[in-house]
XYZ file of N, CA and C in Angstrom:
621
model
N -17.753 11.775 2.899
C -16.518 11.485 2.165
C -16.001 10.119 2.580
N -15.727 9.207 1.702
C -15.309 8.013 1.631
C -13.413 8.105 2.049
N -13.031 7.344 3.169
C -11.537 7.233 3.272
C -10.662 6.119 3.136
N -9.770 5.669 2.079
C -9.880 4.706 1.733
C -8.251 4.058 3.062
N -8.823 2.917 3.568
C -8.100 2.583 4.429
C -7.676 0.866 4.160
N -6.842 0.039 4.832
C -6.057 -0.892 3.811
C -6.264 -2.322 4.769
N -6.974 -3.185 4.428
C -6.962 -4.461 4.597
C -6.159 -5.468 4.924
N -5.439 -6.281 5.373
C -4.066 -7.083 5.551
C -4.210 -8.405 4.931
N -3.734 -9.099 4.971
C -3.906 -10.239 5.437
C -2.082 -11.062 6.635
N -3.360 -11.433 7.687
C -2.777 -12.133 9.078
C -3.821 -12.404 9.751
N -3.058 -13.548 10.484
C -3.877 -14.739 11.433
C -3.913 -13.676 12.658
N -3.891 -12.495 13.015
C -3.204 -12.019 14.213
C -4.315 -10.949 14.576
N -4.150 -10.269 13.588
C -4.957 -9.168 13.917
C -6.538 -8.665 13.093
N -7.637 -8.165 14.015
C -8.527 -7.778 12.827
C -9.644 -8.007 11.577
N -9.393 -9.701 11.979
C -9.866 -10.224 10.766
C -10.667 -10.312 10.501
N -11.389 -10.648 9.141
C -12.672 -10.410 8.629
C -12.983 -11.897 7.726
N -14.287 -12.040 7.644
C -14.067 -13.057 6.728
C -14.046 -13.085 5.209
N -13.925 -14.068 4.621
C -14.394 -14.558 2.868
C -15.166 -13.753 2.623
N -15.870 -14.112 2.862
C -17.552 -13.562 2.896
C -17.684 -11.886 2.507
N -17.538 -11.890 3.981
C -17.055 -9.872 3.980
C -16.617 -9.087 3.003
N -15.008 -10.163 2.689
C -14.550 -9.670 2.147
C -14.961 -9.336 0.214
N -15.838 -10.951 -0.300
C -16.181 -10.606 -1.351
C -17.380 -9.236 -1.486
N -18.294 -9.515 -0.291
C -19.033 -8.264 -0.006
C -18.284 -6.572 -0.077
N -17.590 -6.625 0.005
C -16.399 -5.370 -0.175
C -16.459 -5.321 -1.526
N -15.636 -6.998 -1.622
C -15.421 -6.265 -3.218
C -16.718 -5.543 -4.210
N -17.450 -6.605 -3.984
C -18.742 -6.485 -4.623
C -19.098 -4.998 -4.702
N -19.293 -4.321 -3.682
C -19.388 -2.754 -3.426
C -18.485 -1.641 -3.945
N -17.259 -1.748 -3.825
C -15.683 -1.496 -4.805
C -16.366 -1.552 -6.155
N -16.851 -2.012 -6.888
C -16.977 -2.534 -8.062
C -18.073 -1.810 -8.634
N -19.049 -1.500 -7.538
C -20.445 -0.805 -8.015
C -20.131 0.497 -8.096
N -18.942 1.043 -7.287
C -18.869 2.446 -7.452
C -18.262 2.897 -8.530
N -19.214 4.108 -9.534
C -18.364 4.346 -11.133
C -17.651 6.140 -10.861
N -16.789 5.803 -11.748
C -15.739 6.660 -11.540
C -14.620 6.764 -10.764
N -14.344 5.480 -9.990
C -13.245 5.990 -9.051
C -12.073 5.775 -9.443
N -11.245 6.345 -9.087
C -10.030 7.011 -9.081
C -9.146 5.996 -8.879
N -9.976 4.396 -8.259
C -8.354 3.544 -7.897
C -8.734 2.287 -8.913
N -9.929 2.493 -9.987
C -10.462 1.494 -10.947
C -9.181 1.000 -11.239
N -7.712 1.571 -11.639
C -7.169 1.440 -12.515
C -5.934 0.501 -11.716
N -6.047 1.011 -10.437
C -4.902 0.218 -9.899
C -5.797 -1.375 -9.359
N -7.411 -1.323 -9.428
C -7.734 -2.657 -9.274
C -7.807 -3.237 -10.101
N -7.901 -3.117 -11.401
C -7.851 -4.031 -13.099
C -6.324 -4.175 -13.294
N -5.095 -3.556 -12.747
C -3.951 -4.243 -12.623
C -3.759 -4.189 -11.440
N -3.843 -5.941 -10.850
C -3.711 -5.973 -9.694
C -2.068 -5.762 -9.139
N -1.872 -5.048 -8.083
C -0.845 -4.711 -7.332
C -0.596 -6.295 -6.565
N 1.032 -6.383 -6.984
C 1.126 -7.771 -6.237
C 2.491 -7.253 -5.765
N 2.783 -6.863 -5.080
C 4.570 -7.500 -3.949
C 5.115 -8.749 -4.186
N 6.454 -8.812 -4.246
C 6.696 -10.023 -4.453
C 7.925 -10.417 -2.883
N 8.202 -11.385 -2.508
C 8.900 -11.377 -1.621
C 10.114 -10.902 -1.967
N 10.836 -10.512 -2.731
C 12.505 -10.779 -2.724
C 11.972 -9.203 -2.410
N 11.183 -8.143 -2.909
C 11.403 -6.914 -2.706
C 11.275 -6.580 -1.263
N 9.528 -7.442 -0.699
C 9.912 -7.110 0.782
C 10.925 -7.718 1.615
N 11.881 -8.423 1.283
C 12.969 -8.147 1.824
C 14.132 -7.679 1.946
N 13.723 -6.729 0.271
C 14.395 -5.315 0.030
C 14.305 -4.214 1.037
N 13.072 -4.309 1.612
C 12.264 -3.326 2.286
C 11.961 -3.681 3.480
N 11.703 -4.574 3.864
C 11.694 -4.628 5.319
C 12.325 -5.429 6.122
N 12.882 -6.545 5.291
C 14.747 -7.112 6.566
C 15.349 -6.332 6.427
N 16.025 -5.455 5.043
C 17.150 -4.952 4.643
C 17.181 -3.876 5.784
N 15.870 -3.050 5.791
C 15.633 -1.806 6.663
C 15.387 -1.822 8.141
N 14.928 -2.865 8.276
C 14.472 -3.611 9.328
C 13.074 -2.457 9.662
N 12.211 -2.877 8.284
C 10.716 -1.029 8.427
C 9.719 -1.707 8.214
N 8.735 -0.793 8.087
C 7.598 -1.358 7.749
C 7.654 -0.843 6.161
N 6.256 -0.735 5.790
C 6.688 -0.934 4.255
C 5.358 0.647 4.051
N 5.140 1.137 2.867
C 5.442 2.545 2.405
C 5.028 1.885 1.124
N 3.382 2.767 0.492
C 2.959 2.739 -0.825
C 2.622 3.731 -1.168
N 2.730 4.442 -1.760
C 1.846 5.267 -2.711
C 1.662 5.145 -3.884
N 0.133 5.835 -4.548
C -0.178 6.077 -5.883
C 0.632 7.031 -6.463
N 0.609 6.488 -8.007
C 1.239 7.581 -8.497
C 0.833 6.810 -10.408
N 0.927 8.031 -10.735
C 0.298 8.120 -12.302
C 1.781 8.716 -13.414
N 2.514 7.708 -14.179
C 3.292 7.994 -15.552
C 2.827 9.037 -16.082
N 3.410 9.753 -17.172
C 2.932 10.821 -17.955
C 2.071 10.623 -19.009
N 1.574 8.870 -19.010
C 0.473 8.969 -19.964
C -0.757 8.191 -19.081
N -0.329 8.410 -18.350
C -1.638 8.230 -17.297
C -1.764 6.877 -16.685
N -0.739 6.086 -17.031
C -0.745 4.580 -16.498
C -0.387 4.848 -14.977
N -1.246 3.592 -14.404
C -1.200 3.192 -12.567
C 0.450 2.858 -12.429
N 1.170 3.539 -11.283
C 2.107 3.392 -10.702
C 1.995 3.217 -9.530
N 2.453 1.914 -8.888
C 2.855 1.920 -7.100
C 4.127 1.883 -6.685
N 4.548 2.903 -6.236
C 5.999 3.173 -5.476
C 5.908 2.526 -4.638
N 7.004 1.435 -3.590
C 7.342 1.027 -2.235
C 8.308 1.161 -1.531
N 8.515 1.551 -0.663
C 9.549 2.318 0.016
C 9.495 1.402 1.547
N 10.461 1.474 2.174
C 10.780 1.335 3.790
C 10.406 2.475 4.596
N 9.416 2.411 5.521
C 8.925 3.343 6.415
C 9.295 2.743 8.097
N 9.547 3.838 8.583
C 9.629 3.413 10.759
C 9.140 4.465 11.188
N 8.651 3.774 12.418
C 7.953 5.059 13.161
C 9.277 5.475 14.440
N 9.157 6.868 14.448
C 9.616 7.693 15.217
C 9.454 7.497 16.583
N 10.501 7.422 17.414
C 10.347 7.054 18.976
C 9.142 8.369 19.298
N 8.290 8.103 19.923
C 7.134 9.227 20.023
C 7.580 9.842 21.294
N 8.699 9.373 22.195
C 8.921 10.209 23.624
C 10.271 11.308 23.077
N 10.460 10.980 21.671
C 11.794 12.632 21.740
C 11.208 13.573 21.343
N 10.916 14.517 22.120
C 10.889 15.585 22.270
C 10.947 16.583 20.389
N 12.198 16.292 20.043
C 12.562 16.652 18.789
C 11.497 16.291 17.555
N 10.800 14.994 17.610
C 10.284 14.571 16.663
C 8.664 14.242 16.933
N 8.296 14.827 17.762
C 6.461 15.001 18.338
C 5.590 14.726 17.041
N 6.279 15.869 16.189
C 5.232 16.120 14.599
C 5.430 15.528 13.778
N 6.441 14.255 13.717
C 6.757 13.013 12.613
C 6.565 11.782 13.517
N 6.155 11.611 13.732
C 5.444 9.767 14.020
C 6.178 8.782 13.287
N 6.146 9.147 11.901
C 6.354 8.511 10.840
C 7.219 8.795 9.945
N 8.086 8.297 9.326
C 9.309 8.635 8.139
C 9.925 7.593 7.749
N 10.219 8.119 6.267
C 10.236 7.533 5.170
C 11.732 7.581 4.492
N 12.408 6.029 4.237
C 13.374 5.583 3.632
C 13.744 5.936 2.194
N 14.074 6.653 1.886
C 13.957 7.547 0.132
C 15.753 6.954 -0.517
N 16.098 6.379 0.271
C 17.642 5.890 -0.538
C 17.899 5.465 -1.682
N 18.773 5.655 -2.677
C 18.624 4.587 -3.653
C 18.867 3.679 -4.197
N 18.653 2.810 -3.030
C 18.208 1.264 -3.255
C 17.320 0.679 -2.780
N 15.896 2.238 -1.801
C 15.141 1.589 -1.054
C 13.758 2.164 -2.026
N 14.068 2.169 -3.165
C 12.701 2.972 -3.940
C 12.299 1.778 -4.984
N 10.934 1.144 -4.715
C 10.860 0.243 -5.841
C 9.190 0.214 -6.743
N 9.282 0.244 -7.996
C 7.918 0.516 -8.742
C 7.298 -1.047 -8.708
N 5.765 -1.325 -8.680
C 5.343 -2.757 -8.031
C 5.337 -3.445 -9.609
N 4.325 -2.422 -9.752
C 3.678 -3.319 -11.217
C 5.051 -3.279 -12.430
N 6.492 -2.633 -12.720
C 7.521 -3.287 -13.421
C 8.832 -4.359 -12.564
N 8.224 -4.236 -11.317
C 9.198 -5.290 -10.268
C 10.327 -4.486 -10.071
N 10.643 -3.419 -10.253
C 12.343 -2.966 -10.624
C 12.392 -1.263 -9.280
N 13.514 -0.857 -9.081
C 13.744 0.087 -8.389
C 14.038 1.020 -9.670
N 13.533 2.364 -8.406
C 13.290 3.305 -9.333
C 13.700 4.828 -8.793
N 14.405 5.938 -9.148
C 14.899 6.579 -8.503
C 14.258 8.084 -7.696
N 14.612 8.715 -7.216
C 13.657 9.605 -6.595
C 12.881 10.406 -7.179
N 13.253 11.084 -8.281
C 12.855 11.533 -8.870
C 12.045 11.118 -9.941
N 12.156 10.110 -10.548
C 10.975 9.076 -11.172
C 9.529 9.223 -9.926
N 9.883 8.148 -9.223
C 8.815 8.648 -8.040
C 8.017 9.977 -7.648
N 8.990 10.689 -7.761
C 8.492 12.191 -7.595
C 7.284 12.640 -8.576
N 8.017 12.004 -9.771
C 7.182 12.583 -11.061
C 5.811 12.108 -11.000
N 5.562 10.578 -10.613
C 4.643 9.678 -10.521
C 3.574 10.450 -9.591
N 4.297 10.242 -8.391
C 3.670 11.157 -7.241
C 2.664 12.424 -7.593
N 3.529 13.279 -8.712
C 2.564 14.811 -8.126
C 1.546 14.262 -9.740
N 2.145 13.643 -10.491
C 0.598 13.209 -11.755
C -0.617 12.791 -10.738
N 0.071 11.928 -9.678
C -1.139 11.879 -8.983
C -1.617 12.373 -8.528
N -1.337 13.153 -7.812
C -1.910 14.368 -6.686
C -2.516 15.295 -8.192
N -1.968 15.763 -9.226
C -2.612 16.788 -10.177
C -3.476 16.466 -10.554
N -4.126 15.077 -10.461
C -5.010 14.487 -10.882
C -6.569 14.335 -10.326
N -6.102 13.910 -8.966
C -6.720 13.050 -7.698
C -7.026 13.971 -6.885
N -6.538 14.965 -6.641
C -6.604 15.548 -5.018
C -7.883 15.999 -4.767
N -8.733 16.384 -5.676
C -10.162 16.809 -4.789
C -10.840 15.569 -5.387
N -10.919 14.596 -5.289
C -11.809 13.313 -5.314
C -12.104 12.793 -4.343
N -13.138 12.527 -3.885
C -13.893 11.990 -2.685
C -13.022 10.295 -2.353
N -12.638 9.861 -3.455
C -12.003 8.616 -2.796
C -10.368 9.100 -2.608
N -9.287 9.811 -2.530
C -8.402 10.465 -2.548
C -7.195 9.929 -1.504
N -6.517 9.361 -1.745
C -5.731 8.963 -0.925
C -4.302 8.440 -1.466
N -3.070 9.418 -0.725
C -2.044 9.990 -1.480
C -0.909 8.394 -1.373
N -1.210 7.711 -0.134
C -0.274 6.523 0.291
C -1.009 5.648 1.511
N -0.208 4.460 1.969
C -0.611 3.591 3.109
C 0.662 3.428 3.482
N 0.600 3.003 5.048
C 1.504 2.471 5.355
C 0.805 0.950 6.168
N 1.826 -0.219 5.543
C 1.351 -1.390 5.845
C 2.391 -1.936 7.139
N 1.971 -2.394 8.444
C 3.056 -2.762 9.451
C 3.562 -3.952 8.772
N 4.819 -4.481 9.303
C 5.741 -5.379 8.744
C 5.030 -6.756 9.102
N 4.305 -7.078 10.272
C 3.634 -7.850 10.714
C 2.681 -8.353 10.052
N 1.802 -7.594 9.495
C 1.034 -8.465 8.032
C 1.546 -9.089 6.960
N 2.886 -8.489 7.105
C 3.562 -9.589 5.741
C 4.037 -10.880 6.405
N 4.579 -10.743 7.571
C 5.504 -11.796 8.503
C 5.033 -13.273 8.037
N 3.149 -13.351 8.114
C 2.283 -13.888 7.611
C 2.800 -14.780 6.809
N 2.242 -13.954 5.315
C 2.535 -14.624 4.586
C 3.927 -14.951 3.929
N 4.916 -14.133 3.948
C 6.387 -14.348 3.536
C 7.350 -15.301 4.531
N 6.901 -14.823 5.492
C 7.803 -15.952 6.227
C 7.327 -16.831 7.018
N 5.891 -16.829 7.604
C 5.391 -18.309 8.436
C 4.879 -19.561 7.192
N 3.973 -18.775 5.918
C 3.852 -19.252 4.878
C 4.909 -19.888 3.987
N 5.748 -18.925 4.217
C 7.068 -19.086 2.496
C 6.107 -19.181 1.411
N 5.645 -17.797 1.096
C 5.022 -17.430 0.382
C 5.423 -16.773 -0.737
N 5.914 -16.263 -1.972
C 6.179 -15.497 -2.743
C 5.974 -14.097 -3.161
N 4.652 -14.339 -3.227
C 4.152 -12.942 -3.573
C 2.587 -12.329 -2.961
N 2.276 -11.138 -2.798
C 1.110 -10.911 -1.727
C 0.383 -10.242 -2.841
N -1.076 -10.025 -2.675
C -1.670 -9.433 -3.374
C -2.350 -8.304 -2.398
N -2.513 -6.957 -3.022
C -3.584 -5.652 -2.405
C -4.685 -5.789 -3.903
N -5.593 -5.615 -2.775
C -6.661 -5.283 -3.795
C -7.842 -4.600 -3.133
N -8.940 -3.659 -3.606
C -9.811 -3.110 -2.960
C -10.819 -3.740 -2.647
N -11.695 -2.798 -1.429
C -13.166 -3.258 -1.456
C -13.833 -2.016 -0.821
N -15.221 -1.540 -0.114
C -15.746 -0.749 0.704
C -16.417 -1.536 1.032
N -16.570 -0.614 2.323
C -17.517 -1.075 3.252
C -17.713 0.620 4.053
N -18.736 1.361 3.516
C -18.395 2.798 4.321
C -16.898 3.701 4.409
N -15.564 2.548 3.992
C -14.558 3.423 4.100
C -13.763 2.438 3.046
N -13.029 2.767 1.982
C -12.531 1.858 1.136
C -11.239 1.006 1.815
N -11.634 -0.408 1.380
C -10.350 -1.249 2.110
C -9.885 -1.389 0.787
N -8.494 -2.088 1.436
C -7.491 -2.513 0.477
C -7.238 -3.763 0.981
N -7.162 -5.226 0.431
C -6.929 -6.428 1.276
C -5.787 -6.930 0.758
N -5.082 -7.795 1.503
C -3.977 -8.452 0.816
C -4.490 -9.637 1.177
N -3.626 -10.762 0.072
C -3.617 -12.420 0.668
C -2.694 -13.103 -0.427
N -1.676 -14.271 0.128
C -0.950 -14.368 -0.712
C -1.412 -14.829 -2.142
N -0.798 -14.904 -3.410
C -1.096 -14.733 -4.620
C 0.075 -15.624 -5.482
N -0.422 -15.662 -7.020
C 0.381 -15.882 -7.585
C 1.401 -14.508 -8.313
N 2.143 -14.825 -9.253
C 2.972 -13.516 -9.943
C 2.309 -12.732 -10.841
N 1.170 -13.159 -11.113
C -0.023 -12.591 -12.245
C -1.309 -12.435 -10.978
N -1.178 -12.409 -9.824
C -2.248 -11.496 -9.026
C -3.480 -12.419 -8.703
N -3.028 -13.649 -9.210
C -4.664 -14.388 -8.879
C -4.540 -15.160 -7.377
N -5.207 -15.289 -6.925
C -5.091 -15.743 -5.193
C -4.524 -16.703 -5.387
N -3.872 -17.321 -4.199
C -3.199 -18.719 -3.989
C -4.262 -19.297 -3.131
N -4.586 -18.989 -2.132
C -5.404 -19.915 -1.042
C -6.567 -18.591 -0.731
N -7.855 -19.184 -0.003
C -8.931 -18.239 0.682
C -7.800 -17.156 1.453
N -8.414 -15.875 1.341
C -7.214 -15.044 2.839
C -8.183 -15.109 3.663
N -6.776 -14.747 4.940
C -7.564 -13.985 5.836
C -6.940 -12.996 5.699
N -8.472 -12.176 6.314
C -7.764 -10.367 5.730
C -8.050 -10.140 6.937
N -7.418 -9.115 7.247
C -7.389 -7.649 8.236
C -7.545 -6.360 7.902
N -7.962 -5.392 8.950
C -7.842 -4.133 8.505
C -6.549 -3.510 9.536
N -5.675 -3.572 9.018
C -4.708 -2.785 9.862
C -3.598 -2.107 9.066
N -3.611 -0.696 8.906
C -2.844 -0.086 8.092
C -2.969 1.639 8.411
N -2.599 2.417 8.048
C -2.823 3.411 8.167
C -2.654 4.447 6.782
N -3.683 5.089 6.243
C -3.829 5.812 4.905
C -3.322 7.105 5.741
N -2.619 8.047 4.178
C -2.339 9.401 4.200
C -3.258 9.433 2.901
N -4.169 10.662 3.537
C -4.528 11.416 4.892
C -5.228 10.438 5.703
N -4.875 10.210 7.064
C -4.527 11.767 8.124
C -3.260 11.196 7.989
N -2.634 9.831 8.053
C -1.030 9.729 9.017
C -0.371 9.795 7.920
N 0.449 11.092 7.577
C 1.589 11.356 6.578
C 2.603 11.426 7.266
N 3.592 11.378 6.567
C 4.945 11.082 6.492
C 5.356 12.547 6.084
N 5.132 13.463 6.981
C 5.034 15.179 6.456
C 6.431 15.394 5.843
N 7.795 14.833 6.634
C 9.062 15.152 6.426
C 9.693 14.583 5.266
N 9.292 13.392 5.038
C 9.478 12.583 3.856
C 9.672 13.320 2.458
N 10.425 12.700 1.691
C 10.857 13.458 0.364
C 9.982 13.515 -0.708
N 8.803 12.097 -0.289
C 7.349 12.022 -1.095
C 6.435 12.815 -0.898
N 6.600 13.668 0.572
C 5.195 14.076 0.586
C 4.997 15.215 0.075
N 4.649 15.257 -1.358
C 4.757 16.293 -2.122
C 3.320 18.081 -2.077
């Protein structure tokens, strides 16, 4: 079983090269039928003003999941995520949790915030859809530090995710234009963490 896990781009951690990385894609591309074709033919781009909706405003890391409209179009929710002090006692079995406010819920591909229950809806099309598929993977969480990168050492605008494999599916970012086409070569990383395994169990998404 293939686990699809998420690429960065930063000078810091992880990195991989050009090279690699078109090799990813290249492989991404050969595989037919998958399940995230749709979110790589519209590329997912972030734009800065949101992550700093999401991660000055919150002071978090940042929070994606898939999710599918009622006529089957690609949706990416982004949310503010922090991890849980891991020494209280109280919170052992959440690591991780998730910012659901509403002004911290935003859809990628219409630029606009969106409310919980929109999300919600998005969310379980996906899961009704997706869940026993070998490439299957419900969200990521990206640390704030891969964006730092490009939004603020850069003054960059907007970031791009996009897939590849290599034995486990990546997702890479590097900054971009507003229509998703690269700005400069990245450097990518792999540093992120996919649900499944690290969910956000308590969270209002994890449906």
């Amino acid at each position: 079983m293939f686990n699809l896990n998420l690429l960065l781009m930063s000078n810091y951690r992880n990195e991989v090269t050009s090279s690699e990385r078109s090799i990813w894609k290249n492989n991404f591309a050969a595989e037919s039928g998958n399940i995230f074709d749709k979110f790589q033919n519209t590329p997912i781009v972030l734009s800065k003003s949101i992550y700093e909706q999401i991660c000055i405003k919150y002071n978090a890391h940042l929070s994606i999941y898939f999710g599918l409209d009622n006529s089957g179009n690609p949706q990416v929710i982004a949310l503010p995520t922090y991890k849980i002090d891991e020494l209280d006692s109280n919170n052992l079995s959440r690591a991780w949790d998730d910012i659901t406010g509403s002004d911290s819920l935003f859809e990628l591909y219409s630029n606009k915030s969106i409310d919980i229950n929109t999300a919600k809806t998005y969310l379980q099309n996906w899961l009704n859809n997706n869940s026993n598929h070998e490439f299957f993977i419900r969200s990521f969480i990206f640390p704030r530090t891969n964006f730092i990168q490009i939004f603020e050492n850069q003054n960059e605008d907007y970031a791009l995710l996009d897939f590849g494999l290599k034995k486990q599916i990546k997702v890479m970012t590097q900054s971009c234009y507003v229509n998703g086409n690269p700005a400069s070569s990245p450097i990518v990383a792999d540093y992120s963490w996919p649900c499944p395994p690290t969910c956000r169990v308590n969270s209002d998404l994890h449906l």
